[in-house]
């Protein structure tokens, strides 16, 4: 009998392999041949699912955002208050464990590539818009007015970006201290919501361009 192939599982395997290559070797190393080898498959098998390298990269970026968004929403569902829900999601957005560190390294690689790649840039913009919408929804119960919600969400997004980049690049010798500091900064920013503006004026953290995860389907 011919072997039954689970196409959805095999496609996902190629995406996961692309994350591993990108996180460890950089986006330039993520050729079709290299990703196929990392997945233990042939290049021909990979091109059955992805017509070219760009199609694979777009799917890798999109799936990374979807996976992060789904994880955030699952975590938020267990929170007992609006403030706790926001805190949970923001902590899930940071690279505080090996899985999230890999995600952030993948995103960092994509952000550099997106500068000169219109298709990746459009994909990234869509994911950022979804992440911003999720933050605004979570912040709205904690502040007064739509304008305040929008401003606070924009600052939290920038704060997460800055902390995320710093943590993703932190040396192993200081990572535990950096992560503890990031947790403290996030809690401080959340505590100030509804009392002061801007939310991160006292955090004194560097800001990066707004790109993170997305809320899941």
Coordinates of N, CA and C in Angstrom, one line a residue:
X1 N 0.8 -1.2 0.0 CA 0.0 0.0 0.0 C 0.9 1.2 0.0
X2 N 0.4 2.3 -0.7 CA 1.2 3.5 -0.7 C 1.1 4.2 0.7
X3 N 2.2 4.9 1.0 CA 2.3 5.5 2.3 C 1.3 6.7 2.4
X4 N 0.5 6.8 3.4 CA -0.4 7.8 3.6 C 0.3 9.0 4.2
X5 N 0.2 10.2 3.5 CA 0.9 11.4 4.0 C -0.1 12.4 4.6
X6 N 0.2 12.8 5.8 CA -0.5 13.8 6.4 C 0.0 15.2 5.9
X7 N -0.7 15.8 5.0 CA -0.1 17.0 4.3 C -0.1 18.2 5.2
X8 N -1.1 18.3 6.1 CA -1.1 19.4 7.0 C 0.1 19.3 8.0
X9 N 0.4 18.1 8.5 CA 1.5 17.8 9.4 C 2.8 18.1 8.7
X10 N 2.9 17.6 7.5 CA 4.2 17.8 6.8 C 4.5 19.3 6.5
X11 N 3.4 20.0 6.1 CA 3.6 21.4 5.8 C 4.0 22.1 7.1
X12 N 3.4 21.8 8.2 CA 3.8 22.4 9.5 C 5.2 22.1 9.9
X13 N 5.6 20.8 9.5 CA 7.0 20.4 9.8 C 8.0 21.3 9.1
X14 N 7.7 21.7 7.8 CA 8.6 22.5 7.1 C 8.7 23.9 7.7
X15 N 7.5 24.4 8.2 CA 7.5 25.7 8.8 C 8.3 25.7 10.1
X16 N 8.2 24.7 10.9 CA 8.9 24.6 12.1 C 10.4 24.5 11.8
X17 N 10.8 23.7 10.8 CA 12.2 23.6 10.4 C 12.7 25.0 10.0
X18 N 11.9 25.8 9.3 CA 12.4 27.1 8.9 C 12.6 28.0 10.1
X19 N 11.8 27.9 11.2 CA 12.0 28.7 12.4 C 13.3 28.3 13.0
X20 N 13.6 27.0 13.1 CA 14.8 26.5 13.7 C 16.1 27.0 12.9
X21 N 16.0 27.0 11.6 CA 17.2 27.5 10.8 C 17.3 28.9 11.0
X22 N 16.2 29.7 10.9 CA 16.3 31.2 11.0 C 16.8 31.6 12.4
X23 N 16.3 30.9 13.5 CA 16.7 31.3 14.8 C 18.1 31.0 15.1
X24 N 18.7 29.9 14.5 CA 20.0 29.5 14.8 C 21.1 30.1 13.8
X25 N 20.6 30.2 12.6 CA 21.6 30.6 11.5 C 21.3 31.9 10.8
X26 N 20.1 32.5 11.0 CA 19.8 33.7 10.4 C 18.9 33.4 9.1
X27 N 18.3 34.5 8.7 CA 17.3 34.4 7.6 C 18.0 34.0 6.3
X28 N 19.2 34.5 6.1 CA 20.0 34.2 4.9 C 20.2 32.7 4.7
X29 N 20.3 32.0 5.8 CA 20.6 30.5 5.7 C 19.3 29.7 5.3
X30 N 18.1 30.4 5.4 CA 16.9 29.6 5.2 C 16.6 29.5 3.7
X31 N 17.4 28.7 3.0 CA 17.1 28.4 1.7 C 16.2 27.2 1.6
X32 N 15.6 26.9 0.5 CA 14.7 25.8 0.4 C 15.5 24.5 0.7
X33 N 16.7 24.4 0.2 CA 17.5 23.2 0.4 C 17.8 23.0 1.9
X34 N 18.2 24.1 2.6 CA 18.6 24.0 4.0 C 17.4 23.7 4.9
X35 N 16.3 24.3 4.6 CA 15.1 24.0 5.4 C 14.6 22.6 5.2
X36 N 14.6 22.1 4.0 CA 14.2 20.7 3.7 C 15.1 19.8 4.4
X37 N 16.4 20.0 4.4 CA 17.3 19.2 5.1 C 17.0 19.2 6.6
X38 N 16.8 20.3 7.2 CA 16.5 20.4 8.6 C 15.2 19.7 9.0
X39 N 14.3 19.6 8.0 CA 13.0 18.8 8.2 C 13.2 17.3 7.9
X40 N 14.4 17.0 7.4 CA 14.6 15.6 7.1 C 13.9 15.1 5.8
X41 N 13.7 16.1 4.9 CA 12.9 15.8 3.7 C 13.8 16.3 2.5
X42 N 13.3 16.1 1.3 CA 13.9 16.6 0.1 C 13.4 18.0 -0.3
X43 N 14.2 18.7 -1.1 CA 13.7 20.0 -1.6 C 12.5 19.8 -2.4
X44 N 12.4 18.7 -3.2 CA 11.2 18.5 -4.0 C 10.0 18.3 -3.2
X45 N 10.1 17.7 -2.0 CA 8.9 17.5 -1.1 C 8.5 18.9 -0.6
X46 N 9.5 19.7 -0.3 CA 9.1 21.1 0.3 C 8.4 21.9 -0.8
X47 N 8.9 21.9 -2.0 CA 8.3 22.7 -3.1 C 6.9 22.2 -3.5
X48 N 6.5 21.0 -3.0 CA 5.1 20.6 -3.2 C 4.2 21.5 -2.4
X49 N 4.7 22.1 -1.3 CA 3.9 22.9 -0.4 C 4.2 24.4 -0.6
X50 N 5.4 24.7 -0.9 CA 5.8 26.1 -1.1 C 6.5 26.3 -2.4
X51 N 5.9 27.2 -3.2 CA 6.4 27.3 -4.6 C 7.8 27.9 -4.6
X52 N 8.1 28.8 -3.7 CA 9.4 29.4 -3.7 C 9.8 29.8 -2.2
X53 N 11.0 30.4 -2.0 CA 11.5 30.7 -0.7 C 10.6 31.8 -0.1
X54 N 10.2 32.7 -0.8 CA 9.4 33.8 -0.3 C 8.0 33.3 0.3
X55 N 7.4 32.4 -0.4 CA 6.2 31.8 0.1 C 6.4 31.1 1.4
X56 N 7.5 30.4 1.5 CA 7.8 29.7 2.8 C 8.1 30.7 3.9
X57 N 8.8 31.8 3.6 CA 9.1 32.8 4.6 C 7.8 33.5 5.1
X58 N 6.9 33.8 4.2 CA 5.6 34.5 4.6 C 4.9 33.5 5.5
X59 N 4.8 32.3 5.1 CA 4.1 31.3 6.0 C 4.7 31.2 7.3
X60 N 6.1 31.2 7.4 CA 6.8 31.1 8.6 C 6.5 32.2 9.5
X61 N 6.5 33.4 9.0 CA 6.2 34.6 9.8 C 4.7 34.6 10.2
X62 N 3.8 34.3 9.4 CA 2.4 34.3 9.7 C 2.1 33.3 10.8
X63 N 2.7 32.1 10.6 CA 2.4 31.0 11.6 C 3.0 31.3 13.0
X64 N 4.2 31.9 13.0 CA 4.8 32.3 14.3 C 3.9 33.3 15.0
X65 N 3.3 34.2 14.3 CA 2.4 35.2 14.9 C 1.1 34.5 15.4
X66 N 0.5 33.6 14.6 CA -0.7 32.9 15.0 C -0.5 32.1 16.2
X67 N 0.7 31.4 16.3 CA 1.0 30.5 17.4 C 1.1 31.3 18.7
X68 N 1.8 32.5 18.6 CA 2.0 33.3 19.8 C 0.6 33.9 20.2
X69 N -0.2 34.3 19.2 CA -1.5 34.9 19.6 C -2.4 33.9 20.2
X70 N -2.4 32.6 19.7 CA -3.2 31.6 20.3 C -2.8 31.3 21.8
X71 N -1.5 31.3 22.0 CA -0.9 31.1 23.3 C -1.4 32.2 24.3
X72 N -1.3 33.4 23.8 CA -1.7 34.6 24.6 C -3.2 34.5 25.0
X73 N -4.0 34.1 24.1 CA -5.5 34.1 24.4 C -5.8 33.0 25.3
X74 N -5.1 31.8 25.2 CA -5.3 30.7 26.1 C -4.9 31.1 27.6
X75 N -3.8 31.8 27.7 CA -3.4 32.3 29.0 C -4.3 33.3 29.6
X76 N -4.8 34.2 28.7 CA -5.7 35.3 29.2 C -7.0 34.8 29.7
X77 N -7.4 33.6 29.1 CA -8.7 33.1 29.5 C -8.8 32.6 30.9
X78 N -7.6 32.4 31.5 CA -7.6 32.0 32.9 C -7.5 33.1 33.9
X79 N -7.3 34.3 33.4 CA -7.1 35.5 34.3 C -8.4 35.9 34.9
X80 N -8.4 36.4 36.2 CA -9.6 36.7 36.9 C -10.0 38.1 36.9
X81 N -9.2 39.0 36.3 CA -9.6 40.4 36.2 C -9.0 41.0 34.9
X82 N -9.5 42.2 34.5 CA -9.1 42.8 33.3 C -7.6 43.2 33.4
X83 N -7.1 43.6 34.6 CA -5.7 44.0 34.8 C -4.9 42.7 34.7
X84 N -5.3 41.6 35.3 CA -4.6 40.4 35.3 C -4.5 39.8 33.8
X85 N -5.6 40.0 33.1 CA -5.6 39.5 31.7 C -4.6 40.3 30.9
X86 N -4.5 41.6 31.0 CA -3.5 42.4 30.3 C -2.1 42.0 30.7
X87 N -1.9 41.8 32.0 CA -0.6 41.4 32.5 C -0.1 40.1 31.9
X88 N -1.1 39.1 31.9 CA -0.8 37.8 31.3 C -0.4 37.9 29.9
X89 N -1.1 38.6 29.1 CA -0.8 38.7 27.7 C 0.5 39.4 27.4
X90 N 0.8 40.5 28.2 CA 2.1 41.2 28.0 C 3.3 40.3 28.3
X91 N 3.1 39.5 29.4 CA 4.2 38.6 29.8 C 4.4 37.5 28.7
X92 N 3.3 37.0 28.2 CA 3.4 36.0 27.1 C 4.0 36.6 25.9
X93 N 4.0 37.9 25.7 CA 4.6 38.5 24.5 C 6.1 38.6 24.6
X94 N 6.6 38.5 25.7 CA 8.1 38.6 25.9 C 8.8 37.3 25.8
X95 N 10.1 37.3 25.4 CA 10.8 36.0 25.2 C 11.4 35.6 26.6
X96 N 10.5 35.0 27.4 CA 10.9 34.6 28.8 C 11.1 33.1 28.9
X97 N 11.1 32.4 27.8 CA 11.4 31.0 27.8 C 12.0 30.6 26.4
X98 N 12.4 29.4 26.3 CA 13.0 29.0 25.0 C 12.1 29.1 23.8
X99 N 10.9 28.8 23.9 CA 9.9 28.8 22.8 C 9.8 30.3 22.4
X100 N 9.5 31.2 23.3 CA 9.3 32.6 22.9 C 10.6 33.2 22.5
X101 N 11.8 32.8 23.0 CA 13.0 33.3 22.5 C 13.3 33.0 21.1
X102 N 12.9 31.7 20.7 CA 13.0 31.4 19.3 C 12.1 32.2 18.4
X103 N 10.9 32.5 18.9 CA 10.0 33.3 18.1 C 10.6 34.7 17.9
X104 N 11.1 35.3 19.0 CA 11.7 36.6 18.9 C 12.9 36.7 17.9
X105 N 13.7 35.6 17.9 CA 14.8 35.6 17.0 C 14.4 35.5 15.6
X106 N 13.3 34.8 15.4 CA 12.7 34.7 14.0 C 12.2 36.0 13.6
X107 N 11.5 36.7 14.5 CA 10.9 38.0 14.2 C 12.0 39.0 13.9
X108 N 13.0 39.0 14.7 CA 14.1 40.0 14.4 C 14.7 39.8 13.1
X109 N 14.9 38.5 12.6 CA 15.4 38.2 11.3 C 14.5 38.8 10.2
X110 N 13.2 38.6 10.4 CA 12.2 39.0 9.5 C 12.1 40.5 9.4
X111 N 12.2 41.2 10.5 CA 12.1 42.7 10.4 C 13.2 43.3 9.5
X112 N 14.4 42.7 9.6 CA 15.5 43.2 8.8 C 15.2 42.9 7.3
X113 N 14.7 41.7 7.0 CA 14.4 41.3 5.6 C 13.2 42.2 5.1
X114 N 12.2 42.5 5.9 CA 11.0 43.2 5.5 C 11.3 44.6 5.0
X115 N 12.4 45.2 5.4 CA 12.8 46.5 4.9 C 12.8 46.6 3.4
X116 N 13.4 45.5 2.8 CA 13.5 45.5 1.3 C 12.6 44.6 0.6
X117 N 11.6 44.0 1.3 CA 10.8 43.0 0.7 C 9.3 43.4 0.9
X118 N 8.6 44.0 -0.1 CA 7.3 44.5 0.1 C 6.3 43.5 0.6
X119 N 6.4 42.2 0.1 CA 5.5 41.2 0.5 C 5.6 40.9 2.0
X120 N 6.8 40.7 2.5 CA 7.0 40.5 3.9 C 6.6 41.7 4.8
X121 N 6.8 42.9 4.2 CA 6.5 44.1 4.9 C 4.9 44.2 5.1
X122 N 4.2 43.9 4.0 CA 2.7 43.9 4.1 C 2.2 42.9 5.1
X123 N 2.8 41.7 5.1 CA 2.4 40.6 6.0 C 2.7 41.1 7.4
X124 N 3.8 41.7 7.7 CA 4.2 42.2 9.0 C 3.2 43.3 9.5
X125 N 2.9 44.2 8.6 CA 2.0 45.3 8.9 C 0.6 44.7 9.4
X126 N 0.1 43.7 8.7 CA -1.2 43.1 9.1 C -1.1 42.5 10.5
X127 N 0.0 41.8 10.7 CA 0.2 41.2 12.0 C 0.3 42.2 13.1
X128 N 1.0 43.3 12.9 CA 1.1 44.4 13.9 C -0.3 45.0 14.2
X129 N -1.1 45.2 13.1 CA -2.4 45.8 13.3 C -3.2 44.9 14.2
X130 N -3.1 43.6 14.0 CA -3.9 42.7 14.9 C -3.4 42.7 16.3
X131 N -2.2 42.8 16.5 CA -1.6 42.8 17.9 C -2.0 44.1 18.5
X132 N -2.0 45.2 17.8 CA -2.4 46.5 18.3 C -3.9 46.5 18.7
X133 N -4.7 45.9 17.9 CA -6.2 45.8 18.2 C -6.4 45.0 19.5
X134 N -5.6 43.9 19.6 CA -5.8 43.1 20.8 C -5.4 43.9 22.1
X135 N -4.3 44.6 22.0 CA -3.9 45.4 23.1 C -5.0 46.5 23.5
X136 N -5.5 47.1 22.5 CA -6.5 48.2 22.7 C -7.7 47.6 23.4
X137 N -8.1 46.4 23.0 CA -9.3 45.7 23.6 C -9.0 45.4 25.1
X138 N -7.8 45.0 25.4 CA -7.4 44.6 26.8 C -7.2 45.9 27.6
X139 N -6.7 47.0 27.0 CA -6.5 48.2 27.8 C -7.8 49.0 28.1
X140 N -8.7 48.9 27.1 CA -9.9 49.7 27.2 C -10.6 49.7 28.6
X141 N -10.8 48.6 29.3 CA -11.5 48.6 30.6 C -10.7 49.3 31.7
X142 N -9.4 49.6 31.4 CA -8.6 50.1 32.5 C -8.3 51.6 32.4
X143 N -8.8 52.2 31.3 CA -8.6 53.6 31.1 C -9.9 54.3 30.7
X144 N -9.9 55.6 30.6 CA -11.1 56.3 30.2 C -11.0 56.9 28.8
X145 N -11.9 56.4 28.0 CA -11.9 57.0 26.6 C -11.1 56.3 25.6
X146 N -11.6 56.3 24.3 CA -10.9 55.6 23.2 C -9.5 56.2 23.0
X147 N -9.4 57.5 23.1 CA -8.1 58.1 22.8 C -7.0 57.6 23.9
X148 N -7.4 57.5 25.1 CA -6.5 57.1 26.1 C -6.2 55.6 25.9
X149 N -7.1 54.8 25.5 CA -6.9 53.4 25.2 C -5.9 53.3 24.0
X150 N -6.1 54.1 23.0 CA -5.2 54.0 21.9 C -3.8 54.4 22.2
X151 N -3.7 55.5 23.0 CA -2.3 56.0 23.4 C -1.6 55.0 24.3
X152 N -2.3 54.5 25.3 CA -1.7 53.5 26.2 C -1.3 52.3 25.5
X153 N -2.1 51.8 24.6 CA -1.8 50.6 23.8 C -0.6 50.8 23.0
X154 N -0.5 51.9 22.4 CA 0.7 52.2 21.5 C 2.0 52.2 22.4
X155 N 1.9 52.8 23.6 CA 3.1 52.8 24.4 C 3.4 51.4 25.0
X156 N 2.5 50.7 25.3 CA 2.7 49.3 25.8 C 3.3 48.5 24.7
X157 N 2.9 48.6 23.4 CA 3.4 47.9 22.3 C 4.9 48.3 22.1
X158 N 5.2 49.6 22.2 CA 6.6 50.0 22.0 C 7.4 49.5 23.2
X159 N 6.9 49.5 24.4 CA 7.6 48.9 25.5 C 7.9 47.5 25.3
X160 N 7.0 46.7 24.9 CA 7.2 45.3 24.6 C 8.3 45.1 23.6
X161 N 8.2 45.9 22.5 CA 9.2 45.8 21.5 C 10.6 46.0 22.0
X162 N 10.7 47.1 22.8 CA 12.1 47.4 23.3 C 12.6 46.3 24.2
X163 N 11.7 45.9 25.1 CA 12.1 44.8 26.1 C 12.4 43.5 25.3
X164 N 11.6 43.2 24.4 CA 11.7 42.0 23.6 C 13.0 41.9 22.9
X165 N 13.4 43.0 22.2 CA 14.7 43.0 21.5 C 15.8 42.9 22.5
X166 N 15.8 43.6 23.6 CA 16.8 43.5 24.6 C 17.0 42.1 25.1
X167 N 15.9 41.4 25.4 CA 15.9 40.1 26.0 C 16.4 39.1 24.9
X168 N 16.0 39.2 23.7 CA 16.4 38.3 22.6 C 17.9 38.4 22.3
X169 N 18.5 39.5 22.6 CA 19.9 39.7 22.4 C 20.8 39.6 23.6
X170 N 20.1 39.4 24.8 CA 20.8 39.3 26.0 C 21.8 38.2 26.1
X171 N 23.0 38.4 26.7 CA 23.9 37.2 26.8 C 23.4 36.3 27.9
X172 N 23.8 35.0 27.8 CA 23.3 34.0 28.8 C 23.7 34.4 30.2
X173 N 24.8 35.1 30.4 CA 25.2 35.4 31.8 C 24.3 36.4 32.5
X174 N 23.6 37.2 31.7 CA 22.7 38.2 32.4 C 21.2 38.0 32.1
X175 N 20.8 36.9 31.4 CA 19.5 36.7 30.9 C 18.5 36.6 32.1
X176 N 18.9 36.0 33.2 CA 17.9 35.8 34.3 C 17.6 37.2 34.9
X177 N 18.6 38.0 35.1 CA 18.4 39.4 35.6 C 17.6 40.2 34.7
X178 N 17.9 40.1 33.4 CA 17.2 40.9 32.4 C 15.7 40.5 32.4
X179 N 15.4 39.2 32.5 CA 14.0 38.8 32.5 C 13.3 39.3 33.7
X180 N 13.9 39.2 34.9 CA 13.3 39.7 36.1 C 13.0 41.2 36.0
X181 N 14.0 42.0 35.4 CA 13.8 43.4 35.2 C 12.6 43.7 34.3
X182 N 12.5 42.9 33.2 CA 11.4 43.1 32.2 C 10.1 42.8 32.9
X183 N 10.0 41.8 33.7 CA 8.7 41.5 34.4 C 8.3 42.7 35.3
X184 N 9.3 43.2 36.0 CA 9.0 44.4 36.9 C 8.6 45.6 36.1
X185 N 9.2 45.9 35.0 CA 8.9 47.0 34.2 C 7.4 46.9 33.7
X186 N 7.1 45.7 33.2 CA 5.7 45.5 32.7 C 4.7 45.7 33.8
X187 N 4.9 45.2 35.0 CA 4.0 45.3 36.1 C 3.8 46.8 36.5
X188 N 5.0 47.5 36.5 CA 4.9 48.9 36.8 C 4.1 49.7 35.8
X189 N 4.3 49.4 34.5 CA 3.5 50.1 33.5 C 2.0 49.8 33.6
X190 N 1.7 48.5 33.9 CA 0.2 48.2 34.0 C -0.4 48.9 35.3
X191 N 0.4 48.9 36.3 CA -0.1 49.5 37.6 C -0.5 51.0 37.4
X192 N 0.2 51.7 36.4 CA 0.0 53.1 36.2 C -1.1 53.4 35.3
X193 N -1.7 52.4 34.6 CA -2.8 52.6 33.7 C -4.0 53.2 34.5
X194 N -4.6 54.2 33.9 CA -5.7 54.8 34.5 C -5.4 55.9 35.6
X195 N -4.1 56.0 35.9 CA -3.7 56.9 36.9 C -2.8 58.0 36.3
X196 N -1.9 57.6 35.4 CA -1.0 58.5 34.8 C -0.9 58.3 33.3
X197 N -0.4 59.2 32.6 CA -0.1 59.0 31.2 C 1.2 59.9 30.9
X198 N 2.1 59.3 30.1 CA 2.1 58.1 29.4 C 2.4 56.9 30.3
X199 N 2.1 55.7 30.0 CA 2.2 54.6 30.9 C 3.7 54.2 31.1
X200 N 4.6 54.5 30.2 CA 5.9 54.1 30.4 C 6.9 55.2 30.6
X201 N 6.4 56.4 31.0 CA 7.3 57.5 31.1 C 8.4 57.3 32.1
X202 N 8.2 56.5 33.2 CA 9.2 56.3 34.2 C 10.0 55.0 33.9
X203 N 9.6 54.3 32.9 CA 10.3 53.0 32.7 C 11.7 53.2 32.1
X204 N 11.8 54.3 31.3 CA 13.0 54.7 30.7 C 13.6 53.5 29.8
X205 N 12.8 52.9 29.1 CA 13.2 51.8 28.2 C 13.3 52.2 26.8
X206 N 14.3 51.6 26.0 CA 14.4 51.9 24.6 C 13.2 51.3 23.9
X207 N 12.8 52.0 22.8 CA 11.7 51.6 22.0 C 12.1 51.1 20.6
X208 N 11.5 50.1 20.1 CA 11.8 49.6 18.8 C 10.5 49.8 18.0
X209 N 10.7 49.6 16.7 CA 9.5 49.7 15.8 C 8.5 48.6 16.2
X210 N 7.2 49.0 16.0 CA 6.1 48.1 16.5 C 5.9 46.9 15.6
X211 N 6.4 45.8 16.1 CA 6.2 44.5 15.5 C 6.2 43.4 16.5
X212 N 5.1 42.7 16.7 CA 5.1 41.6 17.7 C 4.3 40.4 17.2
X213 N 3.4 40.0 18.0 CA 2.6 38.8 17.7 C 1.2 39.2 17.3
X214 N 0.4 38.2 17.1 CA -1.0 38.5 16.7 C -1.9 37.8 17.5
X215 N -3.2 38.3 17.6 CA -4.2 37.6 18.3 C -4.7 36.5 17.4
X216 N -4.9 35.3 17.9 CA -5.2 34.1 17.1 C -6.6 34.2 16.5
X217 N -6.8 33.4 15.5 CA -8.1 33.3 14.9 C -9.2 33.0 15.9

